[in-house]
Short mmCIF file of C-alpha atoms in Angstrom, two decimals:
data_model
loop_
_atom_site.label_atom_id
_atom_site.label_comp_id
_atom_site.label_asym_id
_atom_site.label_seq_id
_atom_site.Cartn_x
_atom_site.Cartn_y
_atom_site.Cartn_z
CA MET A 821 -26.41 5.04 0.88
CA LYS A 822 -25.73 6.51 3.92
CA ARG A 823 -22.39 8.09 4.71
CA CYS A 824 -20.90 8.07 8.15
CA LEU A 825 -18.34 10.16 10.11
CA PHE A 826 -17.53 7.68 13.07
CA ILE A 827 -16.26 10.32 15.49
CA ASP A 828 -14.21 9.21 18.81
CA ARG A 829 -15.35 11.06 21.93
CA ASP A 830 -11.95 11.77 24.24
CA GLY A 831 -9.51 13.56 22.07
CA THR A 832 -11.23 14.97 19.27
CA LEU A 833 -14.75 16.43 20.81
CA ILE A 834 -13.34 16.96 24.29
CA LEU A 835 -9.62 17.20 25.38
CA GLU A 836 -8.35 14.38 27.24
CA ALA A 837 -7.11 14.90 30.98
CA PRO A 838 -3.72 13.23 31.68
CA PRO A 839 -2.23 11.50 33.52
CA THR A 840 -5.44 8.92 34.08
CA TYR A 841 -7.14 9.70 30.60
CA GLN A 842 -10.16 9.02 32.37
CA LEU A 843 -12.78 12.11 31.84
CA ASP A 844 -14.44 11.08 35.32
CA SER A 845 -15.37 14.70 36.91
CA PHE A 846 -16.20 17.97 35.70
CA ASP A 847 -13.34 19.86 36.48
CA LYS A 848 -11.35 17.69 33.94
CA LEU A 849 -13.99 18.76 31.18
CA THR A 850 -13.08 20.93 28.03
CA PHE A 851 -14.33 21.18 24.66
CA TYR A 852 -12.24 20.65 22.07
CA PRO A 853 -11.17 24.02 20.67
CA LYS A 854 -13.37 25.22 17.26
CA VAL A 855 -15.88 21.93 17.63
CA PHE A 856 -19.16 23.71 18.29
CA GLU A 857 -18.73 25.89 15.54
CA PHE A 858 -17.14 23.33 12.63
CA LEU A 859 -18.75 20.16 13.85
CA GLY A 860 -22.05 22.20 13.57
CA LYS A 861 -21.56 23.26 10.16
CA ILE A 862 -20.58 19.42 9.16
CA ALA A 863 -24.27 18.44 11.01
CA LYS A 864 -26.32 21.17 9.35
CA GLU A 865 -24.87 21.31 5.78
CA LEU A 866 -23.23 17.93 5.00
CA ASP A 867 -24.86 14.43 4.72
CA TYR A 868 -23.13 12.80 7.28
CA GLU A 869 -25.02 10.33 9.77
CA LEU A 870 -23.08 11.04 12.94
CA VAL A 871 -21.33 8.20 15.44
CA MET A 872 -19.72 8.14 18.00
CA PRO A 873 -17.30 5.07 19.12
CA THR A 874 -15.73 5.41 22.30
CA ASN A 875 -13.17 3.19 24.22
CA GLN A 876 -14.20 3.65 28.10
CA ASP A 877 -11.12 1.15 29.59
CA GLY A 878 -12.85 -0.59 32.90
CA LEU A 879 -15.93 1.59 32.93
CA GLY A 880 -18.32 0.01 35.35
CA THR A 881 -15.36 -1.26 37.65
CA ALA A 882 -14.62 -0.12 41.43
CA THR A 883 -11.77 2.36 39.59
CA PHE A 884 -14.28 3.74 36.80
CA PRO A 885 -17.72 3.92 38.38
CA GLU A 886 -20.53 4.21 36.19
CA ASP A 887 -21.92 7.39 38.17
CA THR A 888 -19.13 9.25 37.64
CA PHE A 889 -19.13 8.70 34.06
CA TRP A 890 -22.84 9.19 32.81
CA PRO A 891 -23.37 12.72 34.12
CA LEU A 892 -20.47 14.30 32.22
CA HIS A 893 -21.26 12.21 29.34
CA ASN A 894 -24.53 13.06 29.65
CA PHE A 895 -23.63 16.58 29.31
CA VAL A 896 -21.10 16.58 26.82
CA ILE A 897 -24.24 14.73 24.32
CA LYS A 898 -26.42 17.32 25.74
CA SER A 899 -24.65 20.42 25.26
CA LEU A 900 -23.61 19.09 21.58
CA GLU A 901 -27.58 18.59 20.76
CA ASN A 902 -28.11 22.15 22.01
CA GLU A 903 -26.20 23.19 18.84
CA GLY A 904 -27.84 20.98 16.62
CA ILE A 905 -24.65 18.09 16.75
CA LYS A 906 -27.03 15.17 17.18
CA PHE A 907 -25.11 11.26 17.29
CA GLU A 908 -27.27 9.18 15.84
CA GLU A 909 -25.98 5.93 18.05
CA VAL A 910 -23.27 6.29 20.79
CA LEU A 911 -21.06 2.81 20.67
CA ILE A 912 -19.19 2.04 23.96
CA ASP A 913 -16.35 -0.43 24.73
CA LYS A 914 -15.92 -1.08 28.24
CA THR A 915 -14.46 -4.53 28.26
CA TYR A 916 -11.58 -4.69 30.98
CA PRO A 917 -9.13 -6.22 30.59
CA HIS A 918 -9.39 -5.13 27.00
CA GLU A 919 -6.53 -7.49 25.42
CA ASN A 920 -7.95 -8.50 22.06
CA ALA A 921 -11.26 -8.01 22.74
CA PRO A 922 -13.11 -7.77 19.38
CA THR A 923 -15.27 -4.77 20.69
CA ARG A 924 -12.22 -2.51 21.20
CA LYS A 925 -11.40 -0.45 18.80
CA PRO A 926 -9.54 -1.26 16.37
CA GLY A 927 -11.76 -4.34 16.29
CA THR A 928 -15.25 -3.43 14.66
CA GLY A 929 -17.10 -5.61 16.83
CA MET A 930 -19.29 -2.69 17.44
CA PHE A 931 -20.13 -1.80 14.06
CA THR A 932 -21.92 -4.86 13.25
CA LYS A 933 -25.06 -2.78 11.99
CA TYR A 934 -22.46 -0.78 9.49
CA ILE A 935 -20.82 -3.79 7.91
CA ASN A 936 -22.21 -5.53 5.01
CA ASN A 937 -25.19 -3.20 4.81
CA PRO A 938 -26.24 -1.99 1.71
CA GLU A 939 -27.75 1.07 3.62
CA TYR A 940 -24.63 2.12 4.21
CA ASP A 941 -21.40 3.21 2.24
CA LEU A 942 -18.03 2.87 4.06
CA ALA A 943 -15.98 3.62 1.69
CA ASN A 944 -16.90 7.28 1.64
CA SER A 945 -17.32 7.53 5.45
CA PHE A 946 -14.63 8.21 7.23
CA VAL A 947 -13.20 7.74 11.03
CA ILE A 948 -11.95 10.79 13.24
CA GLY A 949 -10.13 10.12 16.17
CA ASP A 950 -6.82 11.50 17.66
CA ARG A 951 -5.26 7.42 18.15
CA ILE A 952 -3.52 5.18 15.68
CA THR A 953 -6.20 2.73 17.00
CA ASP A 954 -8.70 5.13 15.46
CA MET A 955 -6.99 5.07 11.93
CA GLN A 956 -6.66 1.39 12.19
CA LEU A 957 -9.96 1.28 12.95
CA ALA A 958 -10.76 2.89 9.64
CA LYS A 959 -8.96 0.73 7.25
CA ASN A 960 -10.59 -2.18 9.07
CA LEU A 961 -14.16 -0.70 8.43
CA GLY A 962 -13.12 0.24 4.58
CA CYS A 963 -13.48 4.15 5.88
CA LYS A 964 -11.19 6.96 5.55
CA GLY A 965 -9.07 8.46 8.40
CA ILE A 966 -8.99 12.18 9.29
CA TRP A 967 -6.28 11.88 12.05
CA MET A 968 -6.11 14.73 14.96
CA VAL A 969 -2.76 13.38 15.89
CA GLU A 970 -0.52 15.72 17.98
CA ASP A 971 2.77 14.21 17.37
CA PRO A 972 3.66 13.09 14.17
CA THR A 973 6.23 10.56 15.01
CA LEU A 974 4.17 9.05 17.17
CA GLY A 975 6.94 7.36 19.53
CA ALA A 976 8.13 3.78 19.32
CA ALA A 977 10.07 2.89 16.40
CA GLU A 978 8.65 -0.36 15.80
CA ILE A 979 5.57 0.92 14.72
CA GLN A 980 6.74 3.99 12.18
CA ASP A 981 6.25 1.38 9.42
CA GLN A 982 2.49 0.43 10.54
CA VAL A 983 2.23 4.10 10.86
CA ALA A 984 3.64 5.38 7.47
CA LEU A 985 1.27 2.64 6.00
CA LEU A 986 -1.84 4.22 7.14
CA ARG A 987 -1.00 7.53 6.09
CA GLU A 988 -0.32 6.06 2.98
CA GLU A 989 -3.37 4.01 2.49
CA THR A 990 -5.99 5.26 4.98
CA VAL A 991 -5.35 8.85 6.43
CA VAL A 992 -6.61 11.59 4.09
CA LEU A 993 -6.44 14.22 6.41
CA GLU A 994 -3.87 15.06 9.37
CA SER A 995 -5.24 17.68 11.31
CA THR A 996 -6.37 19.06 14.85
CA ASP A 997 -8.33 22.23 13.76
CA TRP A 998 -12.10 21.74 12.97
CA GLN A 999 -12.04 24.27 10.80
CA LYS A 1000 -9.80 22.54 8.21
CA ILE A 1001 -12.09 19.23 9.13
CA TYR A 1002 -15.08 20.72 7.95
CA GLU A 1003 -13.41 22.52 4.88
CA PHE A 1004 -11.99 18.97 3.37
CA LEU A 1005 -15.10 17.36 4.09
CA LYS A 1006 -17.18 20.32 2.28
CA LEU A 1007 -14.70 20.50 -0.53
CA GLY A 1008 -14.67 16.17 -0.61
CA LEU A 1009 -11.69 14.21 -1.84
CA ARG A 1010 -10.46 14.85 -5.60
CA ARG A 1011 -8.74 11.54 -6.33
CA VAL A 1012 -9.07 8.94 -8.63
CA ASN A 1013 -7.55 6.14 -10.53
CA HIS A 1014 -8.16 6.29 -14.23
CA ASP A 1015 -6.78 3.38 -16.62
CA ARG A 1016 -6.72 3.96 -20.48
CA ASN A 1017 -5.76 0.66 -22.20
CA THR A 1018 -5.90 0.18 -26.16
CA ASN A 1019 -4.15 -2.10 -28.22
CA GLU A 1020 -0.85 0.02 -28.51
CA THR A 1021 -0.48 1.40 -25.14
CA GLN A 1022 -1.46 0.36 -21.30
CA ILE A 1023 -1.75 3.64 -19.28
CA HIS A 1024 -2.75 3.96 -15.49
CA VAL A 1025 -3.07 7.18 -13.61
CA GLU A 1026 -3.49 7.78 -10.06
CA LEU A 1027 -4.14 11.77 -9.45
CA ASN A 1028 -4.79 13.33 -6.30
CA LEU A 1029 -5.44 16.81 -6.91
CA ASP A 1030 -4.77 18.28 -3.28
CA GLY A 1031 -1.44 16.09 -2.21
CA THR A 1032 1.81 17.16 -1.47
CA GLY A 1033 3.86 16.86 -4.92
CA LYS A 1034 4.85 13.27 -4.80
CA ALA A 1035 5.30 11.15 -8.26
CA ASN A 1036 5.45 7.69 -9.21
CA ILE A 1037 6.39 8.01 -13.39
CA HIS A 1038 7.35 5.14 -15.67
CA THR A 1039 6.53 5.38 -19.47
CA GLY A 1040 9.72 4.04 -20.75
CA LEU A 1041 11.12 7.20 -21.77
CA GLY A 1042 13.22 9.30 -19.20
CA PHE A 1043 13.04 12.75 -20.17
CA PHE A 1044 9.44 12.18 -20.49
CA ASP A 1045 9.46 11.41 -16.89
CA HIS A 1046 11.01 13.98 -16.06
CA MET A 1047 8.83 16.66 -17.49
CA LEU A 1048 5.54 14.44 -16.28
CA ASP A 1049 7.67 14.45 -12.48
CA GLN A 1050 7.37 18.83 -12.90
CA ILE A 1051 3.49 18.69 -12.96
CA ALA A 1052 3.61 16.74 -9.62
CA ARG A 1053 5.74 18.52 -8.02
CA HIS A 1054 4.97 21.82 -9.14
CA GLY A 1055 1.34 21.39 -8.63
CA SER A 1056 1.13 20.11 -5.63
CA MET A 1057 -0.54 17.10 -6.54
CA ASP A 1058 0.25 13.68 -6.19
CA LEU A 1059 0.56 11.99 -9.61
CA THR A 1060 1.42 8.52 -10.28
CA VAL A 1061 1.44 7.59 -14.43
CA ILE A 1062 2.23 4.27 -15.31
CA ALA A 1063 2.40 3.81 -18.90
CA LYS A 1064 3.51 1.04 -21.22
CA GLY A 1065 3.64 0.87 -24.60
CA ASP A 1066 4.52 0.25 -28.40
CA LEU A 1067 8.06 1.94 -27.95
CA HIS A 1068 9.54 -0.67 -30.18
CA ILE A 1069 7.53 1.24 -33.04
CA ASP A 1070 7.93 4.68 -31.66
CA GLU A 1071 7.41 7.10 -28.55
CA HIS A 1072 4.13 8.92 -30.30
CA HIS A 1073 1.51 7.03 -29.40
CA THR A 1074 2.83 6.26 -25.61
CA ILE A 1075 3.02 10.30 -25.36
CA GLU A 1076 -0.43 10.42 -26.92
CA ASP A 1077 -2.27 8.66 -25.24
CA THR A 1078 -1.24 9.63 -21.71
CA GLY A 1079 -1.53 13.02 -22.49
CA ILE A 1080 -5.23 11.66 -23.10
CA ALA A 1081 -5.42 9.69 -20.02
CA LEU A 1082 -3.96 12.66 -17.75
CA GLY A 1083 -6.54 14.64 -19.07
CA GLU A 1084 -9.47 12.18 -18.50
CA ALA A 1085 -7.98 11.70 -14.66
CA PHE A 1086 -8.63 15.43 -14.40
CA GLY A 1087 -11.99 15.67 -15.83
CA LYS A 1088 -12.58 12.91 -13.16
CA ALA A 1089 -11.09 14.79 -10.59
CA LEU A 1090 -12.39 17.75 -10.81
CA ALA A 1091 -15.97 16.74 -11.00
CA ASP A 1092 -18.50 19.50 -11.18
CA LYS A 1093 -15.70 22.47 -10.85
CA ARG A 1094 -17.88 23.73 -8.23
CA GLY A 1095 -15.73 26.05 -5.90
CA ILE A 1096 -12.63 25.83 -8.07
CA GLU A 1097 -10.70 29.18 -9.51
CA ARG A 1098 -11.32 28.18 -13.12
CA TYR A 1099 -7.96 30.07 -14.38
CA GLY A 1100 -4.60 29.82 -13.64
CA PHE A 1101 -1.38 31.42 -15.65
CA ALA A 1102 2.86 31.75 -15.10
CA LEU A 1103 6.32 31.46 -15.09
CA PRO A 1104 10.20 32.10 -16.35
CA MET A 1105 13.19 29.38 -16.12
CA ASP A 1106 17.00 30.74 -16.55
CA GLU A 1107 17.00 32.85 -19.78
CA ALA A 1108 13.43 30.90 -21.18
CA GLU A 1109 10.15 32.48 -20.26
CA ALA A 1110 7.51 30.44 -20.63
CA LYS A 1111 3.64 31.68 -19.85
CA VAL A 1112 0.45 29.17 -20.02
CA LEU A 1113 -3.17 30.03 -19.41
CA ILE A 1114 -5.60 27.46 -18.49
CA ASP A 1115 -9.20 27.43 -18.22
CA PHE A 1116 -11.23 24.48 -16.82
CA GLY A 1117 -14.11 25.70 -18.89
CA GLY A 1118 -15.31 22.50 -20.32
CA ARG A 1119 -14.31 23.13 -23.86
CA ASN A 1120 -10.76 21.97 -25.30
CA TRP A 1121 -9.29 24.53 -27.52
CA ILE A 1122 -5.32 25.07 -27.18
CA VAL A 1123 -2.95 27.52 -29.01
CA TRP A 1124 0.39 26.87 -29.47
CA ASN A 1125 3.38 29.58 -29.65
CA ALA A 1126 6.86 27.48 -28.90
CA LEU A 1127 9.28 26.48 -31.50
CA PHE A 1128 12.28 23.96 -31.05
CA LYS A 1129 15.46 24.10 -33.08
CA ARG A 1130 16.51 20.33 -31.96
CA GLU A 1131 14.56 17.71 -33.07
CA ARG A 1132 14.49 15.52 -29.90
CA ILE A 1133 15.88 16.09 -26.08
CA GLY A 1134 16.27 13.07 -24.99
CA GLU A 1135 14.45 9.87 -26.09
CA MET A 1136 11.72 12.60 -26.90
CA PRO A 1137 10.77 14.25 -30.03
CA THR A 1138 10.20 18.09 -29.60
CA GLU A 1139 7.40 17.43 -32.64
CA MET A 1140 5.30 15.67 -29.33
CA PHE A 1141 5.09 18.45 -26.93
CA PHE A 1142 2.56 20.16 -28.87
CA HIS A 1143 0.88 16.75 -29.22
CA PHE A 1144 0.78 15.99 -25.51
CA PHE A 1145 -0.75 19.47 -24.80
CA LYS A 1146 -3.20 19.01 -27.18
CA SER A 1147 -4.29 15.44 -26.19
CA PHE A 1148 -4.68 16.69 -22.60
CA SER A 1149 -6.81 19.82 -23.72
CA ASP A 1150 -9.34 17.69 -25.59
CA ALA A 1151 -9.16 14.52 -22.96
CA ALA A 1152 -9.64 17.74 -19.63
CA LYS A 1153 -11.73 19.86 -22.05
CA CYS A 1154 -9.80 22.88 -20.94
CA ASN A 1155 -8.35 25.71 -22.73
CA LEU A 1156 -4.55 25.89 -23.24
CA ASN A 1157 -2.65 28.94 -24.60
CA ILE A 1158 1.03 28.25 -24.36
CA GLU A 1159 4.27 30.50 -25.09
CA CYS A 1160 7.83 30.63 -24.71
CA HIS A 1161 10.80 32.35 -25.67
CA GLY A 1162 14.66 31.30 -25.04
CA ASP A 1163 17.68 29.75 -25.95
CA ASN A 1164 18.20 26.48 -24.45
CA GLU A 1165 15.69 23.84 -25.44
CA HIS A 1166 15.80 21.65 -22.45
CA HIS A 1167 14.92 24.92 -19.87
CA LYS A 1168 12.66 26.07 -22.41
CA ILE A 1169 10.11 22.97 -22.36
CA GLU A 1170 10.85 22.10 -18.50
CA ALA A 1171 10.08 26.11 -18.10
CA ILE A 1172 6.61 24.92 -19.98
CA PHE A 1173 5.93 22.02 -17.92
CA LYS A 1174 6.47 23.98 -14.85
CA ALA A 1175 4.09 26.95 -16.06
CA PHE A 1176 1.67 24.33 -16.83
CA ALA A 1177 1.75 22.74 -12.88
CA LYS A 1178 2.06 26.21 -11.87
CA ALA A 1179 -1.33 27.44 -13.67
CA ILE A 1180 -3.03 23.90 -12.74
CA ARG A 1181 -2.50 24.55 -9.23
CA MET A 1182 -3.92 27.99 -9.79
CA ALA A 1183 -7.15 26.61 -11.45
CA VAL A 1184 -7.99 23.69 -9.28
CA LYS A 1185 -7.48 25.65 -6.01
CA ARG A 1186 -10.90 26.08 -4.46
CA ASP A 1187 -12.80 27.85 -1.73
CA PRO A 1188 -14.81 26.40 0.87
CA MET A 1189 -16.61 29.68 1.33
CA LYS A 1190 -17.40 29.89 -2.13
CA ASN A 1191 -18.55 26.73 -3.15
CA TYR A 1192 -20.20 27.50 -6.24
CA LEU A 1193 -19.77 26.82 -10.07
CA PRO A 1194 -17.26 29.58 -11.15
CA SER A 1195 -19.64 30.48 -14.55
CA THR A 1196 -22.37 32.30 -15.38
CA LYS A 1197 -23.73 29.79 -17.58
CA GLY A 1198 -24.85 27.05 -14.93
CA VAL A 1199 -22.78 24.44 -16.06
CA LEU A 1200 -18.88 23.97 -16.84
#
C-alpha cells in the first residue's frame, strides 16, 4: 500500500505574501527555508507519494486571472522537480465563492482517488499544511497532520476547543522547520495502543515514546499510579495505563500484569530499534541514591540491589517493586540493573522510578543521521 504526503503549496513550500496571500507575480515568490534540501531527502530516501492539494480561491476570475497563476506555479513545480521532488498529482480547488464547496479543503471532494482505495494507506499518510483547514483535512481523510503553524494560539477563542481536539487526535508534529519534518518522517511514529486481558486483570496501555510527559494513570492503587506517573513525566513520554484487576484479592496480579503490559508496549513501540541509543542510566533524590542501568538489547535479565524496611508504601507491598521491574524486563526483553540506598522508603522507590524513566529516555533517544541497528550482531 502506498503512503502519501499531501503537501499544501502556499505557506509550506513557498511563503505566503500578505495582504492578499495570492501568489500571482514572481516578485512575491520566496521558497520556504530548507524545503529543497529536506523535502528532497524525503523524496529520495522515504517511500511516500507526493501530492499537492491547494486552494486557489477565484482562480480564473478577473481578480485572479489564470495567466498570472500558471507561469509562477509551473516555475515552482519545475524548480522542485530539478531537485528530485516530483509531485505525482496537483489538486487545485478554484471555486468561488467557496462556502461549503466539497472540493475546498477541508472537504475531501478532490481526494476521491485516495479514499477507500486499497492501494493507499491513508492511516499512515500525512497532510502537511499551515492552516487549521489542513489539519481538518487530515482528520477527514483519516491521516495524521504535520502543522507548520506560525501562531500556536490561532486567534479566536471560539475555535480553541476545535484546535485542542485536532492537536490531541490528529496533529503529530508542529514545526516550521523542514529539517525537523524530515527527521520525524524518517524516524517514524513510536505510538502504540496495547491491551493485555486475563481472567484476573484487564490492562490498557497507550504509549508515545516521543511525547511530552503527559500521563493518564488509573490502576486502583494510588501509590502505584504516582510511580507510573513518574515514568511518563521524567521519561518525556505520553503514557496512559488503565488497569482493572482483582484488587479484592490483593495487589499482586494488577502490579505484575501492568509491568508485563507496559513491557510489551515498549517492545512494540521500539520495533526494529534502529537508531536508538540502546543504553541508559541515572539519579539521586534527597538522601536516597538510585542507579538504574538499562539495555534494550533483546534479552531479559534483572539485577536488583534494593532493600526496603517497610512492608508497604501506600497500598503497594514493597515486595512488588522487584516483581514489577522483573515483569517489565521479561516482556520488553531488556536488561535492568537496579541499585538503591537511602533512609526514607518513599524517597528510595520514587528515586528508582525516576531513574528508570531517565534511563529509558536516554536509551530510546534516536538520531536520524544514524538510522542503523546499535549492535554488531545485526539483530536485537
